[in-house]
Short mmCIF file of N, CA and C in Angstrom, two decimals:
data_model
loop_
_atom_site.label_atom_id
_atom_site.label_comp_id
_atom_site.label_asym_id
_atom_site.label_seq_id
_atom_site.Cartn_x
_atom_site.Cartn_y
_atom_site.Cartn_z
N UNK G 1 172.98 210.38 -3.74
CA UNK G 1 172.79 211.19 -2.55
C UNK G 1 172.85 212.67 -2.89
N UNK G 2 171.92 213.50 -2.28
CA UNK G 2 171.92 214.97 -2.37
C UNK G 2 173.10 215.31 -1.47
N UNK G 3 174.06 216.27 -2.05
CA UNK G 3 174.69 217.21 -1.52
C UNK G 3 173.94 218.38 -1.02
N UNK G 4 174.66 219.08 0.35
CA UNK G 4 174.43 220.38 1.06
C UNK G 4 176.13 220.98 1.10
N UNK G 5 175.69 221.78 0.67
CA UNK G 5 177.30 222.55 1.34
C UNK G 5 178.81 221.13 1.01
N UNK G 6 178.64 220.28 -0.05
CA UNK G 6 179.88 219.38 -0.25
C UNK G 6 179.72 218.38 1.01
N UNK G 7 178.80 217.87 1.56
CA UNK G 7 178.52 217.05 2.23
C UNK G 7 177.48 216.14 1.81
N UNK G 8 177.84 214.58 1.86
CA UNK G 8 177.03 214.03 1.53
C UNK G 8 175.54 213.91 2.53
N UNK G 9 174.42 213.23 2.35
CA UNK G 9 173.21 213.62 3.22
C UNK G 9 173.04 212.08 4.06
N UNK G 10 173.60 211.11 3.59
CA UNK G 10 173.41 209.99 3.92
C UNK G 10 173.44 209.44 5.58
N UNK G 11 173.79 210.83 6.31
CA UNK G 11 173.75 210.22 7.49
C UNK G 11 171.94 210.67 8.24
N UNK G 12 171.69 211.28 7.50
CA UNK G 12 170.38 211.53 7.62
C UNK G 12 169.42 210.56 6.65
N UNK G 13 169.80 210.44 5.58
CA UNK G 13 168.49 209.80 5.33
C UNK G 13 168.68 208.83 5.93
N UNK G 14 170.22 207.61 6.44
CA UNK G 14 169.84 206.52 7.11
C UNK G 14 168.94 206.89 8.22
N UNK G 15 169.01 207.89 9.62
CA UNK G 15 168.38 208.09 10.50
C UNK G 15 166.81 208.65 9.98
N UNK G 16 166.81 208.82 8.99
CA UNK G 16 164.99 208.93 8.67
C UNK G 16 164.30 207.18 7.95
N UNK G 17 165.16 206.62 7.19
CA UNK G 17 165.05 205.46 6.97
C UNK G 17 165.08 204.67 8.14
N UNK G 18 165.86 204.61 9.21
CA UNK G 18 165.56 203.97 10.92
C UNK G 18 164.35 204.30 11.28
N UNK G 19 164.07 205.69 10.99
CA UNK G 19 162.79 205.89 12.29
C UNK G 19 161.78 204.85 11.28
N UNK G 20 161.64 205.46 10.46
CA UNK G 20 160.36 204.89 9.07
C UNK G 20 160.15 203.45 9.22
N UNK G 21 161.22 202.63 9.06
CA UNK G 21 161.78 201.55 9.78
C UNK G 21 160.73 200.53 10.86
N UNK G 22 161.43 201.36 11.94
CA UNK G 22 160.60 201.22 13.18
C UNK G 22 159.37 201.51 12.71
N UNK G 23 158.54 202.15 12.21
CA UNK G 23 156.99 202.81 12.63
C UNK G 23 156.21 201.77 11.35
N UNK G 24 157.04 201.37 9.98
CA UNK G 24 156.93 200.83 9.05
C UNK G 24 156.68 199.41 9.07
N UNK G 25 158.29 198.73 9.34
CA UNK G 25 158.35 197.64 9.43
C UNK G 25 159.57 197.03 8.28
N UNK G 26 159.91 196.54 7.47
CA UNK G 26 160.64 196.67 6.36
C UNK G 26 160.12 197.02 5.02
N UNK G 27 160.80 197.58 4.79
CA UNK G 27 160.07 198.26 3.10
C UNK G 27 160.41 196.58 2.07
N UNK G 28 161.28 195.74 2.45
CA UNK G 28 161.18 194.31 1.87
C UNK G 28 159.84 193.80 1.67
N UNK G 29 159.40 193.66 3.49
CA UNK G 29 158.22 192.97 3.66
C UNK G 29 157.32 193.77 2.98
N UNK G 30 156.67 194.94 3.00
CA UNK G 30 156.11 196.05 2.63
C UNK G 30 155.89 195.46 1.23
N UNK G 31 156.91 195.86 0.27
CA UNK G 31 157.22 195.62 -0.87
C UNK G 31 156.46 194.21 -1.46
N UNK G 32 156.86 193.54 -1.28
CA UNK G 32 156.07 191.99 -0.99
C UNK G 32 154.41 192.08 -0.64
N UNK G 33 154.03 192.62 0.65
CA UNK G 33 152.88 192.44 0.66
C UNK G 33 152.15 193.26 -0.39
N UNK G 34 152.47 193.90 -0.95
CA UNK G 34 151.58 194.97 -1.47
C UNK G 34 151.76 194.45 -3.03
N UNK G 35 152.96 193.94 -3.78
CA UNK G 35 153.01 193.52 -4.66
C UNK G 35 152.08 191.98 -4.58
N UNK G 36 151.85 191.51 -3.76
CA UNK G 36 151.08 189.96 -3.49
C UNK G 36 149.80 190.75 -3.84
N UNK G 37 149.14 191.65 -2.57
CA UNK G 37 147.81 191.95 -2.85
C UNK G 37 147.52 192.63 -4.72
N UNK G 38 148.41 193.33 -4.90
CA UNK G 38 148.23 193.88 -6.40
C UNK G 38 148.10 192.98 -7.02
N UNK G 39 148.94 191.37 -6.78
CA UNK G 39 148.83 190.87 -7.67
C UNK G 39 147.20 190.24 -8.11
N UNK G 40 146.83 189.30 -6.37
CA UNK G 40 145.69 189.17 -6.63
C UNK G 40 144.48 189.99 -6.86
N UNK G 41 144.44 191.18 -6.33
CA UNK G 41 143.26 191.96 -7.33
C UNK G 41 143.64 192.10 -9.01
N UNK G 42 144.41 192.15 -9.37
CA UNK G 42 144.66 192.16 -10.80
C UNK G 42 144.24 190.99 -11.61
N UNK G 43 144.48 189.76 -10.68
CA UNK G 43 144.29 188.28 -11.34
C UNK G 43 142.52 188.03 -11.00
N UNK G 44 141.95 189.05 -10.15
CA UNK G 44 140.34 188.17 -9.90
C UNK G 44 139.17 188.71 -10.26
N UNK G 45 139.96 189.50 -11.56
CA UNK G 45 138.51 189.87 -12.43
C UNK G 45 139.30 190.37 -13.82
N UNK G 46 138.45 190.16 -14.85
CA UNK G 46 138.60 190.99 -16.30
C UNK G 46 138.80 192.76 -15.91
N UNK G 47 137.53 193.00 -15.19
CA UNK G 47 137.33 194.53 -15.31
C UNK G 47 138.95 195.03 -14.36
N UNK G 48 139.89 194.51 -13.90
CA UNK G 48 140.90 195.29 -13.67
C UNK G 48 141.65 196.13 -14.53
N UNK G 49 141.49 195.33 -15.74
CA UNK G 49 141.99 195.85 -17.30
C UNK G 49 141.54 197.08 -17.73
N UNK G 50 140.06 196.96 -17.46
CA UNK G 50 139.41 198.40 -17.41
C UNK G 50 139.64 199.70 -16.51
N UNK G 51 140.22 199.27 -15.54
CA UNK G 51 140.07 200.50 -14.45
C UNK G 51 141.36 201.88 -15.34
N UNK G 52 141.17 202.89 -14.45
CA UNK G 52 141.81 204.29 -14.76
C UNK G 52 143.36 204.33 -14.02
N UNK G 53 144.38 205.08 -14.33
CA UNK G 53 145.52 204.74 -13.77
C UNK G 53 144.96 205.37 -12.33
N UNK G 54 144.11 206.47 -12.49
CA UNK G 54 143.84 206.70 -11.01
C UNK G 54 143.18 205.66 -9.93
N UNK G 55 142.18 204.72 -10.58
CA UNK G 55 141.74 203.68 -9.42
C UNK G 55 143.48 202.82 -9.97
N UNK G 56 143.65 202.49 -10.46
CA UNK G 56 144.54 201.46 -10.12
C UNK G 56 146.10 202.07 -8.70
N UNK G 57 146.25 203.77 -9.30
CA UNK G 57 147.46 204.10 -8.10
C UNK G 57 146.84 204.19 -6.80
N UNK G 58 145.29 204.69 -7.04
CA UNK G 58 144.81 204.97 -5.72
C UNK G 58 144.48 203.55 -4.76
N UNK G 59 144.22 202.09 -6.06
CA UNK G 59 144.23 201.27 -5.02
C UNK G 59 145.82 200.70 -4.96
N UNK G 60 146.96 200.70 -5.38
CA UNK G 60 147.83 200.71 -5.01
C UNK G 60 149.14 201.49 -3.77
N UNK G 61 148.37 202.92 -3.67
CA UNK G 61 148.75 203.73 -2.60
C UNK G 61 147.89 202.98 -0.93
N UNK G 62 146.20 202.74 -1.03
CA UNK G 62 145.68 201.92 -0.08
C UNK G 62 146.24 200.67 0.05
N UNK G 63 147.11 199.34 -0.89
CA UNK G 63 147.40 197.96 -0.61
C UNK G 63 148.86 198.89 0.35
N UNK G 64 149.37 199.35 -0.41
CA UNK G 64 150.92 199.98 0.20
C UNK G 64 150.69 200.06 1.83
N UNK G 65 149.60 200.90 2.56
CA UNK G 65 148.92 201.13 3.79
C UNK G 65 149.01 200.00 4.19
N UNK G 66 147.84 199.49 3.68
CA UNK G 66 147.50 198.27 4.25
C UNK G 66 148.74 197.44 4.60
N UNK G 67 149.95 197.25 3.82
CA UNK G 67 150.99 196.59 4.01
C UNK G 67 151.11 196.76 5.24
N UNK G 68 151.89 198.16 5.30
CA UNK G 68 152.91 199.48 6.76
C UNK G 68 151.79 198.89 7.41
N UNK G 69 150.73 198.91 8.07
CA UNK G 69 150.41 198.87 8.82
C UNK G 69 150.48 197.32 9.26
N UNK G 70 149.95 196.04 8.44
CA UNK G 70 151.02 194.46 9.04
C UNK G 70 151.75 194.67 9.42
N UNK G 71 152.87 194.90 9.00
CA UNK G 71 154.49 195.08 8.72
C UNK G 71 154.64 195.67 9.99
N UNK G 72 154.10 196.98 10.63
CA UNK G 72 154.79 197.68 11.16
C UNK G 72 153.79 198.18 12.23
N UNK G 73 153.71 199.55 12.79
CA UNK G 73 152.76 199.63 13.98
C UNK G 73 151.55 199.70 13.42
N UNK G 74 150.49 198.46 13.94
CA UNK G 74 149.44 198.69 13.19
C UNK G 74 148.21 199.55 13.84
N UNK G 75 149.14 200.70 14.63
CA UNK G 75 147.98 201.48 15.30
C UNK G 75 148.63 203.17 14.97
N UNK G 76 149.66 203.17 13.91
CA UNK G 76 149.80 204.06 13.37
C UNK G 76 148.42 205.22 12.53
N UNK G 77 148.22 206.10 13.44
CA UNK G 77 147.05 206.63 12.59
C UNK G 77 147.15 207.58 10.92
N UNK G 78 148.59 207.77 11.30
CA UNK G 78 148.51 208.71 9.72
C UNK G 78 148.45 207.14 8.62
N UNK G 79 148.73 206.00 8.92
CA UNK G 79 148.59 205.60 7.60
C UNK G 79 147.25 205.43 7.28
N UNK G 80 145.70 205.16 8.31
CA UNK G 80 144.33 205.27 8.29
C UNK G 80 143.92 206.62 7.73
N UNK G 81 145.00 207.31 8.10
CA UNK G 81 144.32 208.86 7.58
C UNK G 81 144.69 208.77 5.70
N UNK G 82 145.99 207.83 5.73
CA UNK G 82 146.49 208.18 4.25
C UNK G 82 145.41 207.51 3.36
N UNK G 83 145.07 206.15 3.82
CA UNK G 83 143.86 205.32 3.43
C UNK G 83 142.69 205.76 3.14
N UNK G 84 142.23 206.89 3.89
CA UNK G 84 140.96 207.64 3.58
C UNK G 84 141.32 208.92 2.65
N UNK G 85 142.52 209.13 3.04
CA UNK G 85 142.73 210.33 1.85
C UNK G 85 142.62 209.95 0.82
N UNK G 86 143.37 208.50 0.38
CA UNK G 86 143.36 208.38 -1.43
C UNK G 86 142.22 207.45 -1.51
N UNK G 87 141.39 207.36 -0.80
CA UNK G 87 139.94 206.45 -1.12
C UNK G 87 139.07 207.92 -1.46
N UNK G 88 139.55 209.24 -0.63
CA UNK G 88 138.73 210.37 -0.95
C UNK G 88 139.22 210.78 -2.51
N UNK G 89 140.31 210.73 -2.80
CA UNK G 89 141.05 211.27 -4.29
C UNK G 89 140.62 210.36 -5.17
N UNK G 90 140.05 208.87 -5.21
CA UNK G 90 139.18 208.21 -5.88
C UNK G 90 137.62 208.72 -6.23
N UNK G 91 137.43 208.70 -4.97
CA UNK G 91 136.01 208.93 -4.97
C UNK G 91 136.12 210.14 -5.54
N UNK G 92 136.55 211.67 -5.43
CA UNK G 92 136.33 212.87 -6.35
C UNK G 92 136.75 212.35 -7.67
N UNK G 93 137.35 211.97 -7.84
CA UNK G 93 137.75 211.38 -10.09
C UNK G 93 136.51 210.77 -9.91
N UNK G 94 136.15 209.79 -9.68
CA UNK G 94 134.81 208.89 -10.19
C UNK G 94 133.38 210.28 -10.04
N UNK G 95 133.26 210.52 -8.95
CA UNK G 95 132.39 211.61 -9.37
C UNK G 95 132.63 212.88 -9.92
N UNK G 96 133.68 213.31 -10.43
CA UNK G 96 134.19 214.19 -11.74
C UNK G 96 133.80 213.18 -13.02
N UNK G 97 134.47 212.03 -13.20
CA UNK G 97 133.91 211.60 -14.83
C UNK G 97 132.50 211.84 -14.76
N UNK G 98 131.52 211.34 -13.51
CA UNK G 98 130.38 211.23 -13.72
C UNK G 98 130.18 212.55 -13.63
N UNK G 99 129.89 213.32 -13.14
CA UNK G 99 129.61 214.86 -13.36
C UNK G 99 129.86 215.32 -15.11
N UNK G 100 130.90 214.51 -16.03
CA UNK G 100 131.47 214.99 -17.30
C UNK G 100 130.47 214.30 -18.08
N UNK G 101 130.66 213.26 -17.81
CA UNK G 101 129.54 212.07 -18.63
C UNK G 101 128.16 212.61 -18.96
N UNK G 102 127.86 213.35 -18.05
CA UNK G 102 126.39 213.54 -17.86
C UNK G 102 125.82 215.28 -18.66
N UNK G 103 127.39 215.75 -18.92
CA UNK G 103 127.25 217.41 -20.07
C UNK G 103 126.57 216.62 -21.31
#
């Protein structure tokens, strides 16, 4: 736990871990679904071996979403927004190599 002023912080992060919670669902379940889906995209092709740590975090940051949103309110819009953000942080690396490839 972070100290402030010789105080521990823990009564706050529990009350930010509650709200997250609620809007989330359990970071157990979470945890689980997202490790299930990783697993099966990893197991249903060779070329997973191939991918970049960036497609592999960026599709691991989208299974994570995808979880929170089962799990938890699935009409939460920042996690749709987070989903398109790191599908956008994919898509610029893939068209950066290709932009490099092509000097």
């Amino acid at each position: 736990y972070r100290f402030i002023e010789g105080v521990k912080m823990t009564k706050e992060i529990d009350e930010i871990l509650k709200e997250r919670g609620g809007t989330y669902g359990s970071f157990d379940d979470i945890a689980l679904i997202t490790q299930q889906i990783e697993y099966v995209i990893s197991k249903a092709n060779k070329n997973y071996e191939t991918l970049s740590s960036t497609h592999r975090e960026a599709f691991h940051m989208i299974f994570q979403k995808i979880a929170r949103l089962v799990c938890g309110d699935p009409y939460h819009l920042d996690s749709i927004v987070d989903i398109v953000g790191y599908a956008t942080l994919l898509k610029n690396h893939i068209e950066n190599k290709n932009e490099k490839s092509k000097e």
